[in-house]
Coordinates of C-alpha atoms (C1' of nucleotides) in Angstrom, one line a residue:
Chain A
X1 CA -16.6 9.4 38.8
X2 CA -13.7 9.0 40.6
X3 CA -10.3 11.0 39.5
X4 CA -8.2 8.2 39.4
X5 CA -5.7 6.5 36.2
X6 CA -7.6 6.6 32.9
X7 CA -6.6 2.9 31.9
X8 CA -6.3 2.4 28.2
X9 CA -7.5 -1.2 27.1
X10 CA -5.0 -3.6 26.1
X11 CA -5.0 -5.2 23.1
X12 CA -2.4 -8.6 23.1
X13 CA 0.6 -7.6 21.0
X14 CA 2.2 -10.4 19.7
X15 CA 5.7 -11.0 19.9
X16 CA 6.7 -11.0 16.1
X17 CA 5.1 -8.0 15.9
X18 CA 7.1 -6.0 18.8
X19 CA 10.2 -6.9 16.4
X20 CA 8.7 -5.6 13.6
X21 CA 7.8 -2.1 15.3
X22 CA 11.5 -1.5 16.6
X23 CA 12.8 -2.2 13.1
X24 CA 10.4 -0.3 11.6
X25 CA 11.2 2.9 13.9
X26 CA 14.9 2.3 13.4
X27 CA 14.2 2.4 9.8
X28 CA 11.9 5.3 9.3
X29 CA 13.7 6.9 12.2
X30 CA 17.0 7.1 9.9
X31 CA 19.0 4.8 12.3
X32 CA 18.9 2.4 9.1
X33 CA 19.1 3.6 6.2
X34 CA 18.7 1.7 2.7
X35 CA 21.9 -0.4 2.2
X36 CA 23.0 -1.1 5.4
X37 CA 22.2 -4.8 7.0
X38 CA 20.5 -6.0 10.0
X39 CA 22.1 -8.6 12.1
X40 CA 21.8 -12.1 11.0
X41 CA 18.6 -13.9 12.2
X42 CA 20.7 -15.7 15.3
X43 CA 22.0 -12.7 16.1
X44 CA 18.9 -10.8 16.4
X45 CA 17.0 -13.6 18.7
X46 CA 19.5 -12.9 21.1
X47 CA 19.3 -9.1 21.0
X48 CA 15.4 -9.6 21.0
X49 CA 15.7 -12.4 23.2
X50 CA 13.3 -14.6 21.3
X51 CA 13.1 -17.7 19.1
X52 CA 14.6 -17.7 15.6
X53 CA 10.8 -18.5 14.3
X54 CA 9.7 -15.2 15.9
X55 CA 12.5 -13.3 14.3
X56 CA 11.6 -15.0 11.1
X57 CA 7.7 -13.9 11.0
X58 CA 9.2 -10.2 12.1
X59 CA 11.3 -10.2 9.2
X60 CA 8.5 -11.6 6.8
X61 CA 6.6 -9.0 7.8
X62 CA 9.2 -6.8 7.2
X63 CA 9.5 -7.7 3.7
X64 CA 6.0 -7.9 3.0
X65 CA 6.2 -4.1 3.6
X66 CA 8.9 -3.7 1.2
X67 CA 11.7 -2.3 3.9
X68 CA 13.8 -5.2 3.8
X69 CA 14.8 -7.7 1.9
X70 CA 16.8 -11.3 3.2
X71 CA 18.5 -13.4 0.6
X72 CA 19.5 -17.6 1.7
X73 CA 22.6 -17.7 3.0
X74 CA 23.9 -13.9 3.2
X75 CA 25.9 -13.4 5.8
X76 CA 25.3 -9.7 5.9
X77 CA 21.7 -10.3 7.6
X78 CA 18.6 -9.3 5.7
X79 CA 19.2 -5.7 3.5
X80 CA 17.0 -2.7 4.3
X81 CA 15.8 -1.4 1.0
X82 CA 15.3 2.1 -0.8
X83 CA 11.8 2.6 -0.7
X84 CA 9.7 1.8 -3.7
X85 CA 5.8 1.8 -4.4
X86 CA 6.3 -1.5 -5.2
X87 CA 4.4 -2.5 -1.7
X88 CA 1.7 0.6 -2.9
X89 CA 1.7 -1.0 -6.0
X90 CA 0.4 -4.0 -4.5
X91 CA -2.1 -2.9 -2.3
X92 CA -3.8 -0.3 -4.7
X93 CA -3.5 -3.8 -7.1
X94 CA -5.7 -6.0 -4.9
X95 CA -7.7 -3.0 -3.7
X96 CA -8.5 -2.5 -7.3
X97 CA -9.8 -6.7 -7.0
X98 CA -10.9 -6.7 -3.3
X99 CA -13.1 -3.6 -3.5
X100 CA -14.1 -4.5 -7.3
X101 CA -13.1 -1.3 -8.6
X102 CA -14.1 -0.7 -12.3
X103 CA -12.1 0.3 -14.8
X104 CA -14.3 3.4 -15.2
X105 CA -13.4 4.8 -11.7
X106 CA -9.9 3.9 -12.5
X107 CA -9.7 5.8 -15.7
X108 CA -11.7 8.6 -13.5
X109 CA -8.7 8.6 -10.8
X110 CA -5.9 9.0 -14.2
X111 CA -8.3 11.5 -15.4
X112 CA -8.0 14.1 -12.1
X113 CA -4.4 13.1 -11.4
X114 CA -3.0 13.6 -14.9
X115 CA -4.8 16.4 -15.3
X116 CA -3.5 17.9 -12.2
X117 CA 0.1 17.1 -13.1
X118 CA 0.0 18.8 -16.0
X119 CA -1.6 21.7 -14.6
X120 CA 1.3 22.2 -12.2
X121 CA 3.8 21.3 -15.1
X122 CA 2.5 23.6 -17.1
X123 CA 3.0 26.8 -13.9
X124 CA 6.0 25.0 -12.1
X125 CA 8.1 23.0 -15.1
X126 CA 11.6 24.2 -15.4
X127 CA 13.5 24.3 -18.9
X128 CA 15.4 21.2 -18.6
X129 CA 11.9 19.2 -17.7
X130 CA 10.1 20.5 -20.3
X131 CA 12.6 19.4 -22.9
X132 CA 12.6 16.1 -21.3
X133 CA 9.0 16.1 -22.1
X134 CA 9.5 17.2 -25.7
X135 CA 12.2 14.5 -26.1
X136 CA 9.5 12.0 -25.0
X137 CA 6.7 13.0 -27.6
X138 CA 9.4 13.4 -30.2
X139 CA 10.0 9.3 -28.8
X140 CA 6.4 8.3 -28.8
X141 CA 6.1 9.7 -32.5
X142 CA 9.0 7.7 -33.7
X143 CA 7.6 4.9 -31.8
X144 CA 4.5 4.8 -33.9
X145 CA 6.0 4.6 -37.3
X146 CA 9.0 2.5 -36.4
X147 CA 8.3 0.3 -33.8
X148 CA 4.9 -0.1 -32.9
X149 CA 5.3 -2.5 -29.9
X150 CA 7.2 0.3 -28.4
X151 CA 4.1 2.8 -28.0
X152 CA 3.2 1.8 -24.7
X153 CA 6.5 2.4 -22.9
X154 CA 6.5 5.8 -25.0
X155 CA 3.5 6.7 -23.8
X156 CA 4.1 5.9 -20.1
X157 CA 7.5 7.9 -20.8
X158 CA 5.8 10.7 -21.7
X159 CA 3.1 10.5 -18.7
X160 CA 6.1 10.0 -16.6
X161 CA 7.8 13.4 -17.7
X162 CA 4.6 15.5 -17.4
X163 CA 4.7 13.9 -13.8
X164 CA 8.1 14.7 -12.4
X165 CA 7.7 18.1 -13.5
X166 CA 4.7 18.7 -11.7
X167 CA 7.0 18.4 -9.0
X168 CA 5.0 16.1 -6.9
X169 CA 6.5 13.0 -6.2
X170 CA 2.5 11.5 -4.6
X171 CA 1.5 12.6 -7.4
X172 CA 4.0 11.0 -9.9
X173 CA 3.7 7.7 -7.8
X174 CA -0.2 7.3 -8.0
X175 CA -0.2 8.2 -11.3
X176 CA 2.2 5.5 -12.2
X177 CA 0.6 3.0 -10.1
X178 CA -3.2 4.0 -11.0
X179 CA -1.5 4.0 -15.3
X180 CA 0.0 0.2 -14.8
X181 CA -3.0 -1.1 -13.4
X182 CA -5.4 0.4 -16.0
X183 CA -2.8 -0.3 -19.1
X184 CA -2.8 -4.3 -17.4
X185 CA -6.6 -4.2 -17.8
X186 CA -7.1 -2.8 -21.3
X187 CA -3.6 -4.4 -22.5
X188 CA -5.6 -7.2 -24.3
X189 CA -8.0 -5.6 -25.9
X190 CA -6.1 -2.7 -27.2
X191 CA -3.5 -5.0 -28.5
X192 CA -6.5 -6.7 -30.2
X193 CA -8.2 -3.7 -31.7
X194 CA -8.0 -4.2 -35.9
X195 CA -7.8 -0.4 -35.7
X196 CA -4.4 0.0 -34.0
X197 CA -2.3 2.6 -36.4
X198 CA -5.2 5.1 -36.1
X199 CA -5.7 5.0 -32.6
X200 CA -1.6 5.7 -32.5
X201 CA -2.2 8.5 -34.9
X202 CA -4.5 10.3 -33.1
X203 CA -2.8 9.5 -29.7
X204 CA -0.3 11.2 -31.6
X205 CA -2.4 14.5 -32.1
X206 CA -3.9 14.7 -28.6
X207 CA -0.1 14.6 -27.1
X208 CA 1.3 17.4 -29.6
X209 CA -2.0 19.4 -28.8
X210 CA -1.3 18.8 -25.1
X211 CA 2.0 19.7 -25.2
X212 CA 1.4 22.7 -27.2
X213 CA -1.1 24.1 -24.6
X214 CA 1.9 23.5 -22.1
X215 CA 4.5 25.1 -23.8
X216 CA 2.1 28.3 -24.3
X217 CA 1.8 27.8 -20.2
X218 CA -1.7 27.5 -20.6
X219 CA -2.4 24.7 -17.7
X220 CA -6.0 24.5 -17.5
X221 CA -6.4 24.3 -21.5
X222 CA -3.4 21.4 -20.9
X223 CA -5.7 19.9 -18.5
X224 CA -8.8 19.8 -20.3
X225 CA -6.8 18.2 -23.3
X226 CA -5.8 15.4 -21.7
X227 CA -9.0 14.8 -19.8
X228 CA -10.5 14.6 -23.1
X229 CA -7.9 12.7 -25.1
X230 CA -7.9 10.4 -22.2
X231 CA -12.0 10.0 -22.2
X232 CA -11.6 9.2 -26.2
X233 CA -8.9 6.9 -25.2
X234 CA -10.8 4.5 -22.8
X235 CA -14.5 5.1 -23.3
X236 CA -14.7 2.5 -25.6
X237 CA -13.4 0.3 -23.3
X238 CA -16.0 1.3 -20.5
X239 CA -19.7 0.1 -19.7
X240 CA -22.0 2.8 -21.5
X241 CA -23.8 3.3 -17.6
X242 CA -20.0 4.3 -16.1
X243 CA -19.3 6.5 -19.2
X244 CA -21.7 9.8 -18.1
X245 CA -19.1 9.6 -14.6
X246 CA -16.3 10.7 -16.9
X247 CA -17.9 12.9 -18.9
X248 CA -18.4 14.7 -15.4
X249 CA -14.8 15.4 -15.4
X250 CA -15.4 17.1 -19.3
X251 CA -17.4 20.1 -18.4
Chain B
X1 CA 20.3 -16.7 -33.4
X2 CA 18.4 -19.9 -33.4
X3 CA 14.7 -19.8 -32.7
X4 CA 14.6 -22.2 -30.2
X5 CA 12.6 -22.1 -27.1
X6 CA 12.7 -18.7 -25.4
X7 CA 14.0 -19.2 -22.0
X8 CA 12.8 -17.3 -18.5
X9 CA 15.6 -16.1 -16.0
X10 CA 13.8 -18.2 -13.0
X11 CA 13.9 -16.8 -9.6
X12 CA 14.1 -19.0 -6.4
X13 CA 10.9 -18.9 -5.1
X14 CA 10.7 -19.7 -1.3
X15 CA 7.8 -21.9 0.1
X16 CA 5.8 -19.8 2.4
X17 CA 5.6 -17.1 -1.0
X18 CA 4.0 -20.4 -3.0
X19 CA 1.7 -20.7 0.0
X20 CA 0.6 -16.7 0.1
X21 CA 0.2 -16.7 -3.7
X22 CA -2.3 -20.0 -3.8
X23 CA -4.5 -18.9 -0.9
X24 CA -4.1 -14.6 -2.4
X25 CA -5.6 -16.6 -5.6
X26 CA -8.2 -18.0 -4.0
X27 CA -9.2 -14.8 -2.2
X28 CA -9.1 -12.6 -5.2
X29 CA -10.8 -15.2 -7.6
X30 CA -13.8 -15.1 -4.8
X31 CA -13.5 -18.9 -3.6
X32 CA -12.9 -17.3 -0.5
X33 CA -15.1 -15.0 0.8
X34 CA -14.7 -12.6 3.5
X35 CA -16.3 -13.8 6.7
X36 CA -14.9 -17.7 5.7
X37 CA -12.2 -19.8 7.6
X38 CA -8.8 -21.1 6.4
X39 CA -8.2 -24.2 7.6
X40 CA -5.9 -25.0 11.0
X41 CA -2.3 -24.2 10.5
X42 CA -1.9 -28.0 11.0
X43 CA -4.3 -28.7 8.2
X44 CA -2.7 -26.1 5.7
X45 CA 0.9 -27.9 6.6
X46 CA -0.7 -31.4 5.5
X47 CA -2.8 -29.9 2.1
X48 CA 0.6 -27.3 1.4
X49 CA 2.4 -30.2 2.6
X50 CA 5.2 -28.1 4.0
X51 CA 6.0 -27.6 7.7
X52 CA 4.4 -25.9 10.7
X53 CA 7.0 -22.8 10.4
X54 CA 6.2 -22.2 6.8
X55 CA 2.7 -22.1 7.2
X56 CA 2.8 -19.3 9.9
X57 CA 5.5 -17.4 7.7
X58 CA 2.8 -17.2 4.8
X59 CA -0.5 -16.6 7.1
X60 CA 2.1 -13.5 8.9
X61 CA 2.7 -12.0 5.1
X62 CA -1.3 -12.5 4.4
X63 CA -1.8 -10.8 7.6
X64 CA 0.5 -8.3 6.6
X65 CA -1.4 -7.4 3.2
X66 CA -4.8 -7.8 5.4
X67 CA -6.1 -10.4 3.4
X68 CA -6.8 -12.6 7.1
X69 CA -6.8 -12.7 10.6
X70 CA -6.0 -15.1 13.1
X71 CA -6.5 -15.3 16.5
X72 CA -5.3 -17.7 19.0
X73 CA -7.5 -20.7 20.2
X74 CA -9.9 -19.9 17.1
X75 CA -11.1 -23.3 15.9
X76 CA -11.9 -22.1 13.1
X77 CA -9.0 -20.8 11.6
X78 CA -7.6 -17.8 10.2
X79 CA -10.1 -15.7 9.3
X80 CA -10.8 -13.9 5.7
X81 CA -11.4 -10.2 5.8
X82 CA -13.6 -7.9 3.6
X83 CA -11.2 -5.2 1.9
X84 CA -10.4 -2.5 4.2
X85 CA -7.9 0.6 3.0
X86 CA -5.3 -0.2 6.5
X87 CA -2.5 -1.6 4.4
X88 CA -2.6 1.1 1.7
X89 CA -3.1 3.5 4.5
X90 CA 0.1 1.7 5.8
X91 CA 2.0 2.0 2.9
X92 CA 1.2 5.6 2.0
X93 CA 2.1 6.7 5.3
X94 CA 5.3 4.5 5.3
X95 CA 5.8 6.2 1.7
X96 CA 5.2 9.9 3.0
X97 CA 8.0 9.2 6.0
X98 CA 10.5 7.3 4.2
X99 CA 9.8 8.7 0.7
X100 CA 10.1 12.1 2.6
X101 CA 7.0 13.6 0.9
X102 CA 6.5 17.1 2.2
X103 CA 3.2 18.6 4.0
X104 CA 3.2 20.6 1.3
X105 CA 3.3 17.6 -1.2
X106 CA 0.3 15.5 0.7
X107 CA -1.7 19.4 1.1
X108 CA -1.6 19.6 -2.7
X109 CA -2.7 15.8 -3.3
X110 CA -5.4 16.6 -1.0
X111 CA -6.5 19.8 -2.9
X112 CA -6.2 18.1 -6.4
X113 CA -8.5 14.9 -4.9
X114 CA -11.1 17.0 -2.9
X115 CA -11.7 19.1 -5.7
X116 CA -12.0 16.6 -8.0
X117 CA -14.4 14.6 -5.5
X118 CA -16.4 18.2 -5.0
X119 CA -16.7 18.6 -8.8
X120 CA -18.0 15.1 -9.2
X121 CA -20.5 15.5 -6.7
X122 CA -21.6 18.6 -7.8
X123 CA -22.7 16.6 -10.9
X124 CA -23.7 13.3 -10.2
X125 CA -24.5 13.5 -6.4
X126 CA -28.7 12.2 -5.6
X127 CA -30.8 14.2 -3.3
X128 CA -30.1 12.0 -0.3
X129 CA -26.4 12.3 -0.8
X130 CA -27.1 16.0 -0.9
X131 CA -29.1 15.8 2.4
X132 CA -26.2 13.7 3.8
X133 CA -23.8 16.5 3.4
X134 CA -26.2 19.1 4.5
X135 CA -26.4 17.3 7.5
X136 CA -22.5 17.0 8.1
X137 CA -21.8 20.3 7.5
X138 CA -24.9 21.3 10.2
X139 CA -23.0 19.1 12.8
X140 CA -19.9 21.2 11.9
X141 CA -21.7 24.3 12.9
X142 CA -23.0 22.7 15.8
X143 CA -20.2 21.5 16.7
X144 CA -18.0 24.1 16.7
X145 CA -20.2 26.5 19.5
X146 CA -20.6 23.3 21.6
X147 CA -18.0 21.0 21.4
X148 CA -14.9 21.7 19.9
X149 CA -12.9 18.5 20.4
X150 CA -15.3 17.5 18.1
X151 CA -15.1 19.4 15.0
X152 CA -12.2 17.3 13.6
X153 CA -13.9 14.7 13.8
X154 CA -17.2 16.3 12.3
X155 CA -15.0 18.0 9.2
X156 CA -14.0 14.3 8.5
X157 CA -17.7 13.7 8.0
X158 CA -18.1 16.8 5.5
X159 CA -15.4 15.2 3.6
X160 CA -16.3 12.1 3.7
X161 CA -19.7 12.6 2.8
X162 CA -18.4 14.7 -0.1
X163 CA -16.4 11.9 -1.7
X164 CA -19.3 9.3 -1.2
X165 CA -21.2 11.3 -3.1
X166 CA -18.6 11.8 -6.0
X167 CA -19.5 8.1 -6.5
X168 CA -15.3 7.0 -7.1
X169 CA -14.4 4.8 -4.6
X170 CA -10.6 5.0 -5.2
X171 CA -10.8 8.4 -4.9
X172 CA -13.1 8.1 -1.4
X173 CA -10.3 6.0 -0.3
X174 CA -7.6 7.7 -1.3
X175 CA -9.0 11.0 0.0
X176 CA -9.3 9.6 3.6
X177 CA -5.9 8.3 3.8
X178 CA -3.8 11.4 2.6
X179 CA -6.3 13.4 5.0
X180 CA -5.6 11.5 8.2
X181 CA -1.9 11.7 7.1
X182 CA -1.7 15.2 6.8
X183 CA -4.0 15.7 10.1
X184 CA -1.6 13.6 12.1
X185 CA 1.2 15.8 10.9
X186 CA -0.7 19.5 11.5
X187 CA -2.7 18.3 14.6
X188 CA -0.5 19.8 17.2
X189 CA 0.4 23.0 15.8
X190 CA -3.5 23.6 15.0
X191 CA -4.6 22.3 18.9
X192 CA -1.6 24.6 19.9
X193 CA -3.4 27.6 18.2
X194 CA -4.4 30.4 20.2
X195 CA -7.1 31.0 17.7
X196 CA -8.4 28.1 17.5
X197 CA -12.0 29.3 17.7
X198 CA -11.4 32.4 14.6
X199 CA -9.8 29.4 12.4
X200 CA -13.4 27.0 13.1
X201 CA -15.5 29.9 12.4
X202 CA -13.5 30.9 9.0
X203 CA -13.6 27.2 8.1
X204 CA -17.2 26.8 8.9
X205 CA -17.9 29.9 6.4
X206 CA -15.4 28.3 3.9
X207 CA -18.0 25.3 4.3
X208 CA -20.9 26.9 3.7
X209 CA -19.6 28.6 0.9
X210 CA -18.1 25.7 -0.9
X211 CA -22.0 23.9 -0.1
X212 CA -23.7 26.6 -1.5
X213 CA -21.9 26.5 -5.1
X214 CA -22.5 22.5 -4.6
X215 CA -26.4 23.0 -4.3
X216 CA -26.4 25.7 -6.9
X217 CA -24.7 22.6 -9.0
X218 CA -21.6 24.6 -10.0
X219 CA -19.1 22.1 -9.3
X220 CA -15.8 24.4 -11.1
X221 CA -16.3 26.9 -8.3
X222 CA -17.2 24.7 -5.7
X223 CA -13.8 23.2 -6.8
X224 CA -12.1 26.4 -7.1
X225 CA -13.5 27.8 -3.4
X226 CA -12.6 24.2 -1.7
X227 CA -8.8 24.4 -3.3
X228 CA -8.7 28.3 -1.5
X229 CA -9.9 27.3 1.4
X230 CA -7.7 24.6 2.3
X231 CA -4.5 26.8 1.2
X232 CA -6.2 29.4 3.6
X233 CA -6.3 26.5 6.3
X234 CA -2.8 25.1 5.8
X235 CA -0.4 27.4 3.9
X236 CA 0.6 28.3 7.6
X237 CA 2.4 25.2 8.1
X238 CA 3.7 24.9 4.7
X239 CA 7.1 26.2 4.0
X240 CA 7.3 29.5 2.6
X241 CA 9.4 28.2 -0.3
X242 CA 6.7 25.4 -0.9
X243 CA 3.7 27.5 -0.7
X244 CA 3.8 28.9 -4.7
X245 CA 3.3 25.4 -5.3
X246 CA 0.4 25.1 -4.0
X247 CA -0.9 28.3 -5.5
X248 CA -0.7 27.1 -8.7
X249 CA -3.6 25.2 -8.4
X250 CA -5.7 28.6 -7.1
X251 CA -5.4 29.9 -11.1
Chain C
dA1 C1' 39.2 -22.1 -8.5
dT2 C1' 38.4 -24.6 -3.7
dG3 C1' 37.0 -25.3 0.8
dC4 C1' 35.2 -23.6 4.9
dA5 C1' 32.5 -21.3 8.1
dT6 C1' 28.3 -18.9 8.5
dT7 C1' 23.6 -17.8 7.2
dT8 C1' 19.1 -18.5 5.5
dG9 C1' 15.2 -21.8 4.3
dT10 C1' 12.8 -25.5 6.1
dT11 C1' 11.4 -29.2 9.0
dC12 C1' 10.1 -31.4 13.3
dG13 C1' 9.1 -31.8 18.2
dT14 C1' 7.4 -29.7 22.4
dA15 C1' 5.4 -26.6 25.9
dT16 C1' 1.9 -23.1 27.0
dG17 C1' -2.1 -20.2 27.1
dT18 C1' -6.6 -19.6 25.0
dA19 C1' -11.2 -20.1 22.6
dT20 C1' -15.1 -23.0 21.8
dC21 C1' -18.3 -26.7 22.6
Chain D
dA1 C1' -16.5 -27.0 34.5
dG2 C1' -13.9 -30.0 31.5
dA3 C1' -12.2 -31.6 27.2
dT4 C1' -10.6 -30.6 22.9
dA5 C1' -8.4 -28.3 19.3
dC6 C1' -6.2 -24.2 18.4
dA7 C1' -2.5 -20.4 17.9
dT8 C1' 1.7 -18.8 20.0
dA9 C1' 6.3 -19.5 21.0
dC10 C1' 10.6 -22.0 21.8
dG11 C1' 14.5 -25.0 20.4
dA12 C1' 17.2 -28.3 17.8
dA13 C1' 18.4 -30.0 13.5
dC14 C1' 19.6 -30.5 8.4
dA15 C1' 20.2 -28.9 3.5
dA16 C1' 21.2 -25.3 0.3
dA17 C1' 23.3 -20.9 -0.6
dT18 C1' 26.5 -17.3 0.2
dG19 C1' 30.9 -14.8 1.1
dC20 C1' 35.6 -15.1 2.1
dA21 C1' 40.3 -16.8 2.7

DNA sequence: ATGCATTTGTTCGTATGTATC
DNA sequence: AGATACATACGAACAAATGCA
């Protein structure tokens, strides 16, 4: 075993995607920042020195990952974006196809993130975030006598509160990514259930006996609320072999 | 307000985005397996009818999403791939940079998932799941009196083996990206330990410990000791100002 | 409000290196 | 080893869209 230069193989990098990586560093090295412009697509081949249909890929690339975006005919050059989970969005989406995900595992994920929002809302909340939260419920209980069509974005409100206040923005993103997808999947047959008013009502209940565990800064009790209004929530909804997986999360 | 026809704002949508959508369609509704062939670019531009260019801009945004693959020369085609979790690991990782998620944000995920994948297990786990963590946490041992460059790699295997066994694949996944996130970010510091060897024998005992609630089948402490542990293993990079938050998951 | 210059979206043609039969 | 078909990359061109004077 000789001493000499420990070679690293080579893998063939294409030329698009040498583009790509600059911008990307530029961008996530704060040389961009969200707003500004790149140069415009002729400008760029010449600073990359390569064609325009190179630069073009790059910059499809680029958009597929949600960091810029390039409208016809804006002389600006393509716009790096703010982030958003929208590109998360997408690829927890067709994960949730690709890798045939069921709709009980996804209701388990909600159960164990929720939960643990809650749990750090109830020990980390400040004043102003907990009346946010209280706003919401106060919302999502007008909602459900006045305008029923409105309960869903009430009740993603409300989820949405309890998440910010946990203070964890991973944690307020997966749980509003993982809570679109599983709302997209049941969407149908909730709206079809002959039985809608009292599943409202005793959403209803479950959120005020949620939120009264929280205000009392009891987290774990918060917790196991929600784990169990959310079981009673979907269960119905999920195949009777998947349903002893979240009654794992009951204890 | 007449009750005509209710009209959608329409947005322009571009050619190669027509293109991704039919063949994403085709690959989510299963008429395209993983393993199968597109067609040649030159075929795609005559069945899309649209040009060379637009065909390559699409198959760059599928490759993106890592629905295909194409190599040059291939006869074949671009190639359809079975799911893997690279473009959600992409994203996440993209989302803890530009979303500037703390360590401490992405240590608290971890503890929040592991937990919840340690609880499950604890209940639903079968013998040979059991036997497979046994085993990865015996190759810990082992490897932390014989090969330390190792036992990285081997913890990955505890963990890994743990969230198999919890039986949620979202949550296996989403377990292994945040961890190799937060590894990338801590691994310097910990190789640049000076006591590296006390910190592999206090996580080996942390280990056992945590095993031994799982085979006893109390999955709230095995929880409870997992969550302690990795505060014990991390709150030294965490900010002091962060690290409460993280205590409030100890209770 | 109207052109005008510039940019993107798209097409077509061509050259080159490569993988498979 | 050669032929064939392929992906990669380049360059020129036109239409539609945009921003600005």
């Amino acid at each position: 075993m000789g001493g000499g230069p420990r070679f690293e193989p080579v893998r063939a990098v294409r030329a698009y995607e040498r583009v790509v990586e600059q911008v990307e560093e530029a961008i996530e090295g704060g040389d961009l920042t969200p707003g500004q412009h790149l140069p415009s697509e002729r400008e760029l081949m010449v600073q990359f020195s390569v064609s325009r249909s190179t630069i073009r890929e790059a910059l499809r690339v680029l958009q597929a990952r949600g960091l810029v975006r390039s409208r016809p005919g804006d002389p600006n050059g393509a716009e790096v974006l703010p982030f958003s989970p929208a590109t998360l969005h997408k690829s927890m989406t067709t994960l949730a196809r690709v890798a045939e995900l069921s709709l009980a595992e996804l209701v388990q994920f909600r159960m164990v993130l929720d939960s643990a929002a809650i749990l750090l809302a109830a020990r980390l909340r400040t004043e102003e975030q907990l009346r946010e939260i209280c706003e919401a419920v106060e919302a999502l209980r007008a909602a459900a006598e006045e305008d029923p069509r409105g309960f869903g974005a009430a009740d993603v409100a409300v989820h949405d509160a309890v998440a910010r206040a946990s203070g964890n923005k991973l944690i307020q993103i997966c749980t509003d990514v993982v809570r679109s997808i599983v709302v997209k999947l049941v969407a149908e047959r909730i709206a079809d259930d002959p039985d809608r008013r009292a599943l409202m009502r005793r959403s209803i209940r479950h959120h005020e006996e949620v939120l009264a565990a929280l205000r009392a800064g009891d987290g774990p009790l918060a917790a196991r609320l929600l784990r169990k209004a959310m079981y009673d929530y979907y269960a119905d909804y999920v195949d009777e072999s998947e349903r002893s997986a979240l009654r794992a999360l009951l204890e």
